[in-house]
XYZ file of C-alpha atoms in Angstrom:
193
model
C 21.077 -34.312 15.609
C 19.693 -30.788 14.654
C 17.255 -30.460 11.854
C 17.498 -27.521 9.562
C 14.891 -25.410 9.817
C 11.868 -26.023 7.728
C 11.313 -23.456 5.022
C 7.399 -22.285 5.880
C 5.151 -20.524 3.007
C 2.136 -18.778 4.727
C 0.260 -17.851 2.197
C -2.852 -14.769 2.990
C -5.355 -16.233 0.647
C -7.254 -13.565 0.213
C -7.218 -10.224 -1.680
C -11.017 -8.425 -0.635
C -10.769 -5.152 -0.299
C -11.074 -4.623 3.995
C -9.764 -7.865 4.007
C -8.779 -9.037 7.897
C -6.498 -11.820 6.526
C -3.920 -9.343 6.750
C -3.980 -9.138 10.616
C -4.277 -12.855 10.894
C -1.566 -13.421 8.896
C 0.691 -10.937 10.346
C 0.086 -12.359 13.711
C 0.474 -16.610 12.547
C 3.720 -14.872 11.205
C 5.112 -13.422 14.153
C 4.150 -16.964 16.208
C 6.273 -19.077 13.026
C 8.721 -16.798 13.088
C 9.633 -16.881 16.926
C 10.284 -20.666 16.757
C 13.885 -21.764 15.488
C 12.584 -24.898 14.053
C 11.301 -22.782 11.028
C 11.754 -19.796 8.331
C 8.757 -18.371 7.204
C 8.137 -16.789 3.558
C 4.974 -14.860 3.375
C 3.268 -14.984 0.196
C 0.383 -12.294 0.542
C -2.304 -13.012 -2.469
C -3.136 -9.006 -2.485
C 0.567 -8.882 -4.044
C 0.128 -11.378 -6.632
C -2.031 -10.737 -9.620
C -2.416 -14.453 -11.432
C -5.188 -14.494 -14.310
C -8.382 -16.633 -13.662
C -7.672 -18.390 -17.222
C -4.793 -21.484 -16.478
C -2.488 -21.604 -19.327
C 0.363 -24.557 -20.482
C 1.581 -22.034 -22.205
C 1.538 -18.307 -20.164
C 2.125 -15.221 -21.991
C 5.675 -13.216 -20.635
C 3.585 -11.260 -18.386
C 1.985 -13.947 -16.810
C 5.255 -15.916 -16.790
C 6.549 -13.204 -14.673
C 3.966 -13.018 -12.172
C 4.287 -16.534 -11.811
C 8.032 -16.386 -11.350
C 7.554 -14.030 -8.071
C 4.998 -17.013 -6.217
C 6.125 -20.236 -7.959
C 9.364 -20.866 -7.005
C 8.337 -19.786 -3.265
C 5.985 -22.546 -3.088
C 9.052 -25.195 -5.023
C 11.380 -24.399 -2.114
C 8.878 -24.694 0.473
C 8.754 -27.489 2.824
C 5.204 -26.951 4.197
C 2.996 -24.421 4.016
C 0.260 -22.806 6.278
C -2.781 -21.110 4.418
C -4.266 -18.194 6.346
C -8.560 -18.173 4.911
C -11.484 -16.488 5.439
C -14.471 -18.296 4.580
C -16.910 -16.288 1.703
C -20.310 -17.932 1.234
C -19.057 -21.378 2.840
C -16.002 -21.863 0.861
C -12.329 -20.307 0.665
C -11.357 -16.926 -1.673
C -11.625 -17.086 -5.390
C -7.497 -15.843 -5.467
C -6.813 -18.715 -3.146
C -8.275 -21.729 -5.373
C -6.196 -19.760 -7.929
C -2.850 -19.470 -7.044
C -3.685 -23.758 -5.695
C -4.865 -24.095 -9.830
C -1.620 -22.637 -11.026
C 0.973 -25.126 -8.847
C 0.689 -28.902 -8.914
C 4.460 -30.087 -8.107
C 5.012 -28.037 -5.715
C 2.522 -29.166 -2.939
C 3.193 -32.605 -3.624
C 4.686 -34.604 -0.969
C 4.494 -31.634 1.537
C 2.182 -30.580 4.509
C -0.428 -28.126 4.548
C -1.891 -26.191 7.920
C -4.803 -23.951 8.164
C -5.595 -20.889 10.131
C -9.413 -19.880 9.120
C -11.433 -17.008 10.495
C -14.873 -15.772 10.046
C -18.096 -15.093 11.881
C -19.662 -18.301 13.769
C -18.195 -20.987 12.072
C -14.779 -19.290 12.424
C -13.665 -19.947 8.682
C -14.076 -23.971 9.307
C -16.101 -24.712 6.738
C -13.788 -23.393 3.941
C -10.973 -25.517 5.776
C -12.992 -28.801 4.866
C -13.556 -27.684 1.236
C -9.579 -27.029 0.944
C -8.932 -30.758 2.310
C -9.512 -32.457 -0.750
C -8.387 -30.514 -3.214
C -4.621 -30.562 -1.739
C -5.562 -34.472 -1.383
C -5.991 -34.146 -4.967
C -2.387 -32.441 -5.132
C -0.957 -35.153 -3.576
C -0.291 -32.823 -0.239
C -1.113 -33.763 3.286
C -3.319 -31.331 5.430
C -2.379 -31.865 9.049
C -5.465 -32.385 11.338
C -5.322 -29.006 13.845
C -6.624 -26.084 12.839
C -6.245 -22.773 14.283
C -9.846 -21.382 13.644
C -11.343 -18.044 14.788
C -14.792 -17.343 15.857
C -15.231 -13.696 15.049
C -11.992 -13.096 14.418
C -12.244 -9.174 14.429
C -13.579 -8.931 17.885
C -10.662 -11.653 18.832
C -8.083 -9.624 18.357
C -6.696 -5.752 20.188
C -5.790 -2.781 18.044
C -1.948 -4.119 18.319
C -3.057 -6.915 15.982
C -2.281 -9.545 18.858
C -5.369 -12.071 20.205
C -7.365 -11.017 23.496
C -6.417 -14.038 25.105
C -4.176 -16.655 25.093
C -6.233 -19.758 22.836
C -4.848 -18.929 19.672
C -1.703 -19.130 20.984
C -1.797 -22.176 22.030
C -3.703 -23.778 18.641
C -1.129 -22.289 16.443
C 0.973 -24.019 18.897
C -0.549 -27.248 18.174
C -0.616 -26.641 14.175
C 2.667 -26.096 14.065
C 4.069 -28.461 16.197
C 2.018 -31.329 13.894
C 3.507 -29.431 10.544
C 6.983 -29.356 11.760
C 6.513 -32.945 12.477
C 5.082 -33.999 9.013
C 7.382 -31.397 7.249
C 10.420 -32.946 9.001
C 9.275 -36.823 7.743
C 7.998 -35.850 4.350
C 11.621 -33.642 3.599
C 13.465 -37.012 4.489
C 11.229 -39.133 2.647
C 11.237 -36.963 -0.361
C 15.139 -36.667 0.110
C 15.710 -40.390 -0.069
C 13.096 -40.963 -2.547
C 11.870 -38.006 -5.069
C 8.449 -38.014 -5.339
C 6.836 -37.699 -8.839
C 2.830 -38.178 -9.637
């Protein structure tokens, strides 16, 4: 029996000026995209301007920005988060736009595709764990991590050689898998924390 595809948010979580998320996440997209086992929405943070202060209650322009990432994330099945890692930890905008959303990670899986210098973004990967724990989301285990990501990848945006590949390979084999279980599961019985 044929699955439908699973509806993929990568979110670029961060908006730095001379950011290099941008070429990471144009490239993770390209590798989702070429698979027929999922569609991919990509939810850039440099496009989304959500105020630092959380609200019950958001004023109409708020409301609207919300309305352009929130029901994105609602009709997503999994989602992959593309971050860099600033002083040991993930981007300010990404802990944000996580802040703003609590239903609709719940019951869903969560990738990661980090880059940095040495540690290759890993250590903001293991700060983002818990707090989708937290959300009631489950992170898959494989990571697609890069080690000085600018010198990993040519002026066409595409990696030197052929190991990122194969890790987003990996990631996304393990999110289809959990995205697949968790969308039945949820289908036969809602989930609601």
């Amino acid at each position: 029996m044929l699955q439908e595809p699973l509806r993929l948010a990568l979110i670029i979580g961060s908006n730095r000026e001379a950011r290099f998320g941008e070429v990471v996440g144009d490239w993770f997209a390209g590798v989702a995209k070429g698979r027929g086992d999922l569609t991919v929405d990509v939810i850039d943070l440099a496009d989304h301007e959500l105020p630092t202060v959380l609200s019950q209650n958001p004023s109409p322009r708020v409301a609207a920005e919300l309305e352009k990432v929130s029901p994105r994330l609602a009709e997503a099945d999994a989602s992959v988060v593309v971050t860099p890692e600033y002083n040991h930890s993930y981007p300010a905008a990404l802990k944000n736009l996580i802040d703003w959303h609590h239903t609709q990670w719940q019951a869903k899986p969560v990738g990661f595709v980090s880059y940095g210098g040495l540690s290759g973004g890993l250590r903001s990967v293991e700060h983002l764990r818990p707090v989708f724990a937290e959300l009631h989301a489950v992170t898959v285990r494989d990571v697609v991590s890069l080690h000085m990501a600018w010198e990993r990848f040519g002026p066409d945006g595409a990696p030197k050689d052929e190991g990122p590949v194969q890790a987003a390979k990996v990631l996304l084999d393990q999110l289809v898998w959990w995205g697949n279980a968790l969308r039945e599961a949820r289908a036969k019985t809602p989930y609601g924390m």
